[in-house]
């Protein structure tokens, strides 16, 4: 085969690879971790404080951030929309609802069991959301996050009504607003599941990109749409449930981190995934650290900090989108 | 439903006068603000709350306490404080939303930006609340849900007056509203000064939103429910739309309070029920919009 | 190579394909033509197992498409669908590279890289490998999608309206490239075309559809006929002859 077609127009520079951002983000992560471990109420920590409180908290922030950001990336491939993420599409709220119901049904259940109930509820809630999304016109990408916010609000209202009657509003508050001041050794280990799930998601990275080419293109390449949907949904929901049961809902991480990474690197899930995971970890750790020191010695919850920072960045993203 | 009209009336009469006045004021304020706003923006899904106006009001409230301190705010007195907040809200809504509307951004982007602005304002408010008093979870929580059980009695009558005044003004503009509904181009073509009229109406929308939010808290999706129900009943003429929407709003809130009181034991804040019902209405509207 | 037997399909009571049977031998370029809504895309996507018929069977390269595992079929059959909402920030090389996924399942080897390079060269995309899709013109994106189907390296290639957005130069080159795929590599190419003259100039046979039925399936010269084309499109079409080629005059 020798005939080549005529060249078209002028080529332009190649996109950047993930190398430089990864190095920068790793640097940030190390600095923030050091700050988070060394400073805080009680000054420079002794061994006990370090192992029971400071270190678990930093680790929890890193695991939460990386998990949420990658969950956002996965969900965006599944919904074929850049503007959704689990905490703003009913996944987190459904997980909270499931955890609440499990708490009412079996007050003494272990955190593991509650997490499982949360994951199952999240799966049902998110599947329903994706079903609704498929009925929206693909030409209007902004409808999807809008639907997600309202859908999450409806689920949250149901949970509030139930919790109100069962007198569990305080619990609901801990699940619905992300906060890390309660993180201690022995109370965050479930988050290591996020690390395992991140590893698992690397294996389906290519298939996720293929999914984002569209259902027909994916099936044409032998990638089963239904199977991938189930796998991706499973990953997203377990990450969401684990996060909600240990830390609570943290908004926008899954939205702004993949969006920035896409601008920086591109839409190939395999190449952006490390940057997304690191970026999420840095964002949540930085927000939590900010929340710890902005009103020292009191704390502002990380969910509140990210509600402000995340909403701001997200607004900038949607309003400056080229078009 | 076994709670008949008779039961409703009996219950309504049982309410203290003030609570009833608050209920009517809030209903009418929300109904008028939503109808007017939808007319000015020429669509049937956007509402003042959906672009974050009531969240902005809450941010203003918290901001006042943050800047002046709790004691400083107390010296104002509730009515003067409310007046200042309401005026500020009107000014800010003009400054923020008029450009956004003029830019003729596409509707979904506007809706999404509004929803996110709402989240931003509420997060900022709770951040400020934390900074004012790190231990006061009560403030933060009160900001989140609308509740008729905590109406500030001192504000009821001034708010009623303000709403009545706005209602008279809007009523006199009802024929102009009919024309504004055709869109800016058609309105200008028919000789309406679109810029000035819509600016004036937006100020009124800001005042009415301030009334509703000051009395009971954010009623995010209530306006949407009201116009979704009243829309098909009222037709296109504002001479009908305005009173019918107001009546629907009053009936809904009275019925809602009755259900809460009789069936759910009168503790659940009405805002939770509205969030649920309004959410379903909104989702139905979005899905139907695709045509 | 492709056997379609008594395939029917209806959506909500409306019949979209009624009792379609067709047999296409190995090799050659087959053009699928017909007015909008004739059922071309539906039939093509059934061949590509993207949709299931209500009745009837389809076999491609000896595989019953309904019963074969998708990933096995993906090594026999490549498809370029009509709808093309692609993520904007994939590079051309990445997109074409995903055409090799059925072969390497995530771990591209040297053979895959060669195939990608070959596809990029063949479709005139040299110099564009690193460009994001969002920076391409509609026609360039179309070429990249065709290159992706080509890179899949399958004996059967199905393309739905690949000439959308292409100027006359690139439309001609793409058709020539499909011709070469059939002639040199012996692939079986089925392509949905809207311009009947592209079909007349490049295809070996033409399958014409109308209202969910096959109106004509014959060697190109037999379909490039005034009576046949009038039956297909429902408007009078004149056939002129220039340099021994038949040209349909359908503009007025
Ligand atoms: N999901 C669907 N729901 C309802 N009708 C459908 C659906 N998909 C296709 N159709 C109908 O089936 C018929 C055939 O559609 P198809 O896409 O196969 O046509 P086509 O020949 O490819 O047309 P075009 O040249 O416009 O691409 C059309 O009348 C179309 O309206
Ligand atoms: Mg078609």
Short mmCIF file of N, CA, C and O in Angstrom, two decimals, chain A residues 154-251:
data_model
loop_
_atom_site.label_atom_id
_atom_site.label_comp_id
_atom_site.label_asym_id
_atom_site.label_seq_id
_atom_site.Cartn_x
_atom_site.Cartn_y
_atom_site.Cartn_z
N UNK A 154 -33.31 15.68 45.59
CA UNK A 154 -34.50 14.88 45.90
C UNK A 154 -34.13 13.73 46.83
O UNK A 154 -34.79 13.49 47.84
N UNK A 155 -33.04 13.03 46.50
CA UNK A 155 -32.61 11.92 47.36
C UNK A 155 -32.27 12.42 48.76
O UNK A 155 -32.61 11.80 49.77
N UNK A 156 -31.58 13.57 48.82
CA UNK A 156 -31.22 14.13 50.11
C UNK A 156 -32.47 14.48 50.91
O UNK A 156 -32.52 14.30 52.14
N UNK A 157 -33.51 14.98 50.22
CA UNK A 157 -34.75 15.32 50.92
C UNK A 157 -35.40 14.07 51.52
O UNK A 157 -35.87 14.09 52.66
N UNK A 158 -35.40 12.99 50.75
CA UNK A 158 -35.96 11.73 51.26
C UNK A 158 -35.18 11.31 52.51
O UNK A 158 -35.77 10.98 53.55
N UNK A 159 -33.85 11.37 52.39
CA UNK A 159 -33.02 10.96 53.54
C UNK A 159 -33.31 11.86 54.74
O UNK A 159 -33.41 11.38 55.88
N UNK A 160 -33.44 13.17 54.49
CA UNK A 160 -33.69 14.09 55.61
C UNK A 160 -35.02 13.77 56.29
O UNK A 160 -35.10 13.74 57.53
N UNK A 161 -36.06 13.52 55.47
CA UNK A 161 -37.36 13.22 56.06
C UNK A 161 -37.28 11.97 56.94
O UNK A 161 -37.82 11.93 58.05
N UNK A 162 -36.58 10.95 56.43
CA UNK A 162 -36.47 9.71 57.20
C UNK A 162 -35.67 9.94 58.48
O UNK A 162 -36.07 9.53 59.57
N UNK A 163 -34.53 10.63 58.32
CA UNK A 163 -33.68 10.86 59.49
C UNK A 163 -34.40 11.71 60.53
O UNK A 163 -34.25 11.51 61.74
N UNK A 164 -35.20 12.65 60.04
CA UNK A 164 -35.93 13.53 60.95
C UNK A 164 -36.87 12.71 61.83
O UNK A 164 -36.93 12.87 63.05
N UNK A 165 -37.61 11.80 61.17
CA UNK A 165 -38.54 10.96 61.92
C UNK A 165 -37.82 10.00 62.85
O UNK A 165 -38.31 9.72 63.95
N UNK A 166 -36.69 9.50 62.42
CA UNK A 166 -35.97 8.52 63.24
C UNK A 166 -35.03 9.21 64.22
O UNK A 166 -34.29 8.53 64.94
N UNK A 167 -35.06 10.55 64.22
CA UNK A 167 -34.21 11.31 65.12
C UNK A 167 -32.72 11.02 64.89
O UNK A 167 -31.95 10.82 65.83
N UNK A 168 -32.34 10.96 63.63
CA UNK A 168 -30.94 10.65 63.29
C UNK A 168 -30.29 11.79 62.51
O UNK A 168 -29.33 11.58 61.78
N UNK A 169 -30.83 13.02 62.70
CA UNK A 169 -30.32 14.13 61.90
C UNK A 169 -28.83 14.35 62.07
O UNK A 169 -28.12 14.71 61.14
N UNK A 170 -28.34 14.13 63.30
CA UNK A 170 -26.92 14.35 63.54
C UNK A 170 -26.05 13.41 62.71
O UNK A 170 -25.04 13.83 62.14
N UNK A 171 -26.50 12.15 62.62
CA UNK A 171 -25.75 11.19 61.81
C UNK A 171 -25.77 11.63 60.35
O UNK A 171 -24.75 11.62 59.68
N UNK A 172 -26.96 12.01 59.91
CA UNK A 172 -27.09 12.39 58.51
C UNK A 172 -26.13 13.52 58.18
O UNK A 172 -25.50 13.55 57.13
N UNK A 173 -26.02 14.46 59.12
CA UNK A 173 -25.11 15.59 58.94
C UNK A 173 -23.68 15.11 58.70
O UNK A 173 -22.98 15.61 57.83
N UNK A 174 -23.26 14.08 59.46
CA UNK A 174 -21.88 13.62 59.28
C UNK A 174 -21.68 12.96 57.92
O UNK A 174 -20.59 12.97 57.38
N UNK A 175 -22.74 12.37 57.37
CA UNK A 175 -22.56 11.74 56.06
C UNK A 175 -22.72 12.73 54.93
O UNK A 175 -22.13 12.58 53.88
N UNK A 176 -23.56 13.73 55.13
CA UNK A 176 -23.85 14.64 54.03
C UNK A 176 -22.90 15.82 53.97
O UNK A 176 -22.88 16.53 52.97
N UNK A 177 -22.15 16.10 55.02
CA UNK A 177 -21.17 17.17 54.88
C UNK A 177 -19.80 16.65 55.24
O UNK A 177 -19.57 16.18 56.35
N UNK A 178 -18.92 16.69 54.26
CA UNK A 178 -17.60 16.09 54.41
C UNK A 178 -16.80 16.76 55.51
O UNK A 178 -16.66 17.99 55.53
N UNK A 179 -16.31 15.97 56.42
CA UNK A 179 -15.53 16.52 57.52
C UNK A 179 -14.51 15.48 57.97
O UNK A 179 -14.81 14.30 58.05
N UNK A 180 -13.31 15.93 58.28
CA UNK A 180 -12.25 14.97 58.62
C UNK A 180 -11.77 15.13 60.04
O UNK A 180 -10.79 14.48 60.42
N UNK A 181 -12.40 16.00 60.83
CA UNK A 181 -11.87 16.19 62.18
C UNK A 181 -12.04 14.93 63.02
O UNK A 181 -11.35 14.75 64.02
N UNK A 182 -12.95 14.05 62.63
CA UNK A 182 -13.14 12.82 63.41
C UNK A 182 -12.24 11.68 63.00
O UNK A 182 -12.36 10.57 63.53
N UNK A 183 -11.35 11.94 62.02
CA UNK A 183 -10.51 10.85 61.52
C UNK A 183 -9.42 10.50 62.53
O UNK A 183 -8.62 11.35 62.92
N UNK A 184 -9.41 9.25 62.96
CA UNK A 184 -8.38 8.75 63.87
C UNK A 184 -7.99 7.36 63.40
O UNK A 184 -8.73 6.74 62.65
N UNK A 185 -6.83 6.89 63.86
CA UNK A 185 -6.47 5.52 63.56
C UNK A 185 -7.59 4.61 64.04
O UNK A 185 -8.13 4.81 65.13
N UNK A 186 -7.98 3.65 63.21
CA UNK A 186 -9.06 2.76 63.58
C UNK A 186 -10.40 3.21 63.02
O UNK A 186 -11.36 2.45 63.02
N UNK A 187 -10.46 4.46 62.52
CA UNK A 187 -11.75 4.94 62.02
C UNK A 187 -11.68 5.41 60.58
O UNK A 187 -12.59 6.08 60.10
N UNK A 188 -10.63 5.10 59.89
CA UNK A 188 -10.55 5.55 58.49
C UNK A 188 -10.09 4.43 57.57
O UNK A 188 -10.08 4.62 56.35
N UNK A 189 -9.73 3.29 58.14
CA UNK A 189 -9.04 2.26 57.34
C UNK A 189 -9.84 1.78 56.14
O UNK A 189 -9.28 1.32 55.15
N UNK A 190 -11.18 1.90 56.24
CA UNK A 190 -12.01 1.48 55.12
C UNK A 190 -11.62 2.23 53.83
O UNK A 190 -11.78 1.72 52.73
N UNK A 191 -11.06 3.43 54.02
CA UNK A 191 -10.69 4.23 52.85
C UNK A 191 -9.60 3.58 52.01
O UNK A 191 -9.43 3.92 50.85
N UNK A 192 -8.86 2.64 52.61
CA UNK A 192 -7.83 1.96 51.80
C UNK A 192 -8.47 1.19 50.66
O UNK A 192 -7.81 0.87 49.67
N UNK A 193 -9.76 0.91 50.79
CA UNK A 193 -10.46 0.29 49.66
C UNK A 193 -10.32 1.16 48.41
O UNK A 193 -10.21 0.65 47.30
N UNK A 194 -10.29 2.49 48.61
CA UNK A 194 -10.13 3.38 47.47
C UNK A 194 -8.83 3.07 46.72
O UNK A 194 -8.80 3.12 45.49
N UNK A 195 -7.76 2.79 47.47
CA UNK A 195 -6.48 2.48 46.82
C UNK A 195 -6.63 1.26 45.93
O UNK A 195 -6.18 1.24 44.77
N UNK A 196 -7.29 0.23 46.46
CA UNK A 196 -7.48 -0.99 45.67
C UNK A 196 -8.33 -0.70 44.44
O UNK A 196 -8.03 -1.17 43.33
N UNK A 197 -9.37 0.12 44.63
CA UNK A 197 -10.25 0.42 43.50
C UNK A 197 -9.53 1.24 42.43
O UNK A 197 -9.77 1.08 41.24
N UNK A 198 -8.62 2.13 42.88
CA UNK A 198 -7.83 2.90 41.92
C UNK A 198 -7.00 1.97 41.07
O UNK A 198 -6.94 2.11 39.84
N UNK A 199 -6.37 0.99 41.72
CA UNK A 199 -5.58 0.03 40.96
C UNK A 199 -6.45 -0.70 39.96
O UNK A 199 -6.07 -0.90 38.80
N UNK A 200 -7.65 -1.08 40.40
CA UNK A 200 -8.55 -1.80 39.49
C UNK A 200 -8.93 -0.93 38.30
O UNK A 200 -9.04 -1.41 37.17
N UNK A 201 -9.11 0.37 38.56
CA UNK A 201 -9.59 1.21 37.46
C UNK A 201 -8.52 1.40 36.39
O UNK A 201 -8.84 1.69 35.24
N UNK A 202 -7.24 1.23 36.75
CA UNK A 202 -6.19 1.30 35.73
C UNK A 202 -6.43 0.24 34.67
O UNK A 202 -6.21 0.47 33.48
N UNK A 203 -6.93 -0.92 35.11
CA UNK A 203 -7.12 -2.02 34.16
C UNK A 203 -8.20 -1.72 33.14
O UNK A 203 -8.18 -2.26 32.03
N UNK A 204 -9.17 -0.92 33.51
CA UNK A 204 -10.24 -0.67 32.54
C UNK A 204 -10.08 0.70 31.88
O UNK A 204 -10.98 1.16 31.18
N UNK A 205 -8.92 1.33 32.08
CA UNK A 205 -8.73 2.70 31.57
C UNK A 205 -8.98 2.77 30.06
O UNK A 205 -9.75 3.62 29.60
N UNK A 206 -8.35 1.86 29.30
CA UNK A 206 -8.51 1.92 27.84
C UNK A 206 -9.96 1.73 27.45
O UNK A 206 -10.48 2.40 26.57
N UNK A 207 -10.60 0.78 28.13
CA UNK A 207 -11.98 0.51 27.77
C UNK A 207 -12.87 1.70 28.08
O UNK A 207 -13.86 1.95 27.40
N UNK A 208 -12.51 2.47 29.10
CA UNK A 208 -13.30 3.66 29.41
C UNK A 208 -13.18 4.70 28.29
O UNK A 208 -14.15 5.33 27.91
N UNK A 209 -11.95 4.88 27.78
CA UNK A 209 -11.80 5.81 26.66
C UNK A 209 -12.62 5.35 25.49
O UNK A 209 -13.29 6.14 24.82
N UNK A 210 -12.58 4.05 25.21
CA UNK A 210 -13.34 3.52 24.08
C UNK A 210 -14.82 3.77 24.29
O UNK A 210 -15.55 4.12 23.37
N UNK A 211 -15.26 3.62 25.54
CA UNK A 211 -16.67 3.89 25.85
C UNK A 211 -17.03 5.32 25.53
O UNK A 211 -18.14 5.62 25.07
N UNK A 212 -16.08 6.22 25.75
CA UNK A 212 -16.40 7.63 25.50
C UNK A 212 -16.47 7.93 24.01
O UNK A 212 -16.87 9.02 23.62
N UNK A 213 -16.06 6.98 23.15
CA UNK A 213 -16.23 7.17 21.71
C UNK A 213 -17.67 6.93 21.29
O UNK A 213 -18.04 7.18 20.15
N UNK A 214 -18.47 6.39 22.21
CA UNK A 214 -19.86 6.12 21.86
C UNK A 214 -20.15 4.63 21.89
O UNK A 214 -19.24 3.80 21.76
N UNK A 215 -21.42 4.33 22.09
CA UNK A 215 -21.82 2.95 22.24
C UNK A 215 -21.48 2.12 20.99
O UNK A 215 -20.89 1.04 21.08
N UNK A 216 -21.81 2.66 19.82
CA UNK A 216 -21.60 1.89 18.59
C UNK A 216 -20.12 1.64 18.35
O UNK A 216 -19.70 0.52 18.04
N UNK A 217 -19.31 2.70 18.50
CA UNK A 217 -17.87 2.53 18.28
C UNK A 217 -17.32 1.51 19.26
O UNK A 217 -16.48 0.68 18.91
N UNK A 218 -17.79 1.55 20.51
CA UNK A 218 -17.28 0.62 21.51
C UNK A 218 -17.64 -0.81 21.16
O UNK A 218 -16.78 -1.70 21.14
N UNK A 219 -18.90 -1.03 20.83
CA UNK A 219 -19.31 -2.40 20.47
C UNK A 219 -18.53 -2.86 19.24
O UNK A 219 -18.14 -4.02 19.14
N UNK A 220 -18.29 -1.94 18.30
CA UNK A 220 -17.55 -2.28 17.10
C UNK A 220 -16.13 -2.74 17.41
O UNK A 220 -15.54 -3.52 16.68
N UNK A 221 -15.58 -2.25 18.52
CA UNK A 221 -14.23 -2.67 18.92
C UNK A 221 -14.29 -3.85 19.88
O UNK A 221 -13.29 -4.20 20.50
N UNK A 222 -15.46 -4.42 20.03
CA UNK A 222 -15.57 -5.62 20.85
C UNK A 222 -15.64 -5.34 22.33
O UNK A 222 -15.45 -6.23 23.14
N UNK A 223 -15.89 -4.07 22.71
CA UNK A 223 -16.02 -3.76 24.13
C UNK A 223 -17.50 -3.75 24.47
O UNK A 223 -18.27 -2.97 23.91
N UNK A 224 -17.91 -4.61 25.37
CA UNK A 224 -19.33 -4.69 25.69
C UNK A 224 -19.76 -3.49 26.51
O UNK A 224 -19.25 -3.25 27.60
N UNK A 225 -20.69 -2.73 25.97
CA UNK A 225 -21.13 -1.51 26.63
C UNK A 225 -21.74 -1.83 27.99
O UNK A 225 -21.40 -1.21 29.01
N UNK A 226 -22.61 -2.82 28.02
CA UNK A 226 -23.31 -3.14 29.27
C UNK A 226 -22.34 -3.59 30.35
O UNK A 226 -22.42 -3.16 31.51
N UNK A 227 -21.39 -4.44 29.96
CA UNK A 227 -20.44 -4.95 30.95
C UNK A 227 -19.58 -3.83 31.51
O UNK A 227 -19.34 -3.74 32.73
N UNK A 228 -19.14 -2.93 30.62
CA UNK A 228 -18.30 -1.83 31.07
C UNK A 228 -19.07 -0.87 31.96
O UNK A 228 -18.56 -0.33 32.94
N UNK A 229 -20.34 -0.67 31.60
CA UNK A 229 -21.18 0.21 32.38
C UNK A 229 -21.29 -0.34 33.80
O UNK A 229 -21.12 0.39 34.80
N UNK A 230 -21.52 -1.65 33.89
CA UNK A 230 -21.67 -2.26 35.21
C UNK A 230 -20.36 -2.16 36.00
O UNK A 230 -20.35 -1.80 37.19
N UNK A 231 -19.24 -2.45 35.32
CA UNK A 231 -17.95 -2.41 36.01
C UNK A 231 -17.63 -0.99 36.50
O UNK A 231 -17.26 -0.77 37.66
N UNK A 232 -17.78 -0.03 35.59
CA UNK A 232 -17.47 1.35 35.95
C UNK A 232 -18.37 1.86 37.06
O UNK A 232 -17.93 2.48 38.02
N UNK A 233 -19.65 1.52 36.94
CA UNK A 233 -20.62 1.94 37.94
C UNK A 233 -20.26 1.33 39.30
O UNK A 233 -20.33 2.01 40.33
N UNK A 234 -19.86 0.07 39.26
CA UNK A 234 -19.47 -0.59 40.51
C UNK A 234 -18.32 0.15 41.18
O UNK A 234 -18.37 0.46 42.38
N UNK A 235 -17.29 0.48 40.40
CA UNK A 235 -16.14 1.19 40.96
C UNK A 235 -16.57 2.52 41.58
O UNK A 235 -16.24 2.85 42.72
N UNK A 236 -17.34 3.29 40.78
CA UNK A 236 -17.77 4.62 41.23
C UNK A 236 -18.55 4.51 42.54
O UNK A 236 -18.33 5.26 43.50
N UNK A 237 -19.46 3.53 42.58
CA UNK A 237 -20.36 3.46 43.73
C UNK A 237 -19.64 3.01 44.99
O UNK A 237 -19.93 3.51 46.08
N UNK A 238 -18.70 2.09 44.85
CA UNK A 238 -17.99 1.67 46.05
C UNK A 238 -17.13 2.82 46.56
O UNK A 238 -17.09 3.10 47.77
N UNK A 239 -16.44 3.52 45.66
CA UNK A 239 -15.65 4.68 46.09
C UNK A 239 -16.55 5.69 46.80
O UNK A 239 -16.23 6.19 47.89
N UNK A 240 -17.70 5.97 46.19
CA UNK A 240 -18.60 6.97 46.79
C UNK A 240 -19.07 6.52 48.17
O UNK A 240 -19.06 7.30 49.13
N UNK A 241 -19.48 5.26 48.28
CA UNK A 241 -20.03 4.78 49.55
C UNK A 241 -18.97 4.79 50.64
O UNK A 241 -19.22 5.22 51.77
N UNK A 242 -17.77 4.30 50.30
CA UNK A 242 -16.69 4.29 51.28
C UNK A 242 -16.39 5.70 51.77
O UNK A 242 -16.22 5.96 52.96
N UNK A 243 -16.36 6.64 50.82
CA UNK A 243 -16.07 8.02 51.18
C UNK A 243 -17.17 8.60 52.07
O UNK A 243 -16.90 9.25 53.08
N UNK A 244 -18.42 8.37 51.67
CA UNK A 244 -19.53 8.95 52.43
C UNK A 244 -19.56 8.39 53.85
O UNK A 244 -19.76 9.13 54.82
N UNK A 245 -19.32 7.10 54.01
CA UNK A 245 -19.46 6.51 55.34
C UNK A 245 -18.30 6.92 56.26
O UNK A 245 -18.47 7.00 57.47
N UNK A 246 -17.12 7.21 55.69
CA UNK A 246 -16.02 7.59 56.57
C UNK A 246 -15.83 9.11 56.69
O UNK A 246 -15.53 9.60 57.77
N UNK A 247 -16.00 9.82 55.59
CA UNK A 247 -15.69 11.25 55.59
C UNK A 247 -16.94 12.11 55.39
O UNK A 247 -17.09 13.15 56.02
N UNK A 248 -17.84 11.66 54.52
CA UNK A 248 -19.01 12.46 54.17
C UNK A 248 -18.89 12.97 52.74
O UNK A 248 -17.87 12.77 52.08
N UNK A 249 -19.95 13.63 52.29
CA UNK A 249 -19.97 14.10 50.91
C UNK A 249 -19.04 15.29 50.72
O UNK A 249 -19.11 16.27 51.47
N UNK A 250 -18.15 15.18 49.75
CA UNK A 250 -17.28 16.30 49.40
C UNK A 250 -17.56 16.64 47.95
O UNK A 250 -17.31 15.82 47.06
N UNK A 251 -18.09 17.83 47.68
CA UNK A 251 -18.50 18.13 46.32
C UNK A 251 -17.35 18.62 45.44
O UNK A 251 -16.31 19.02 45.95
#
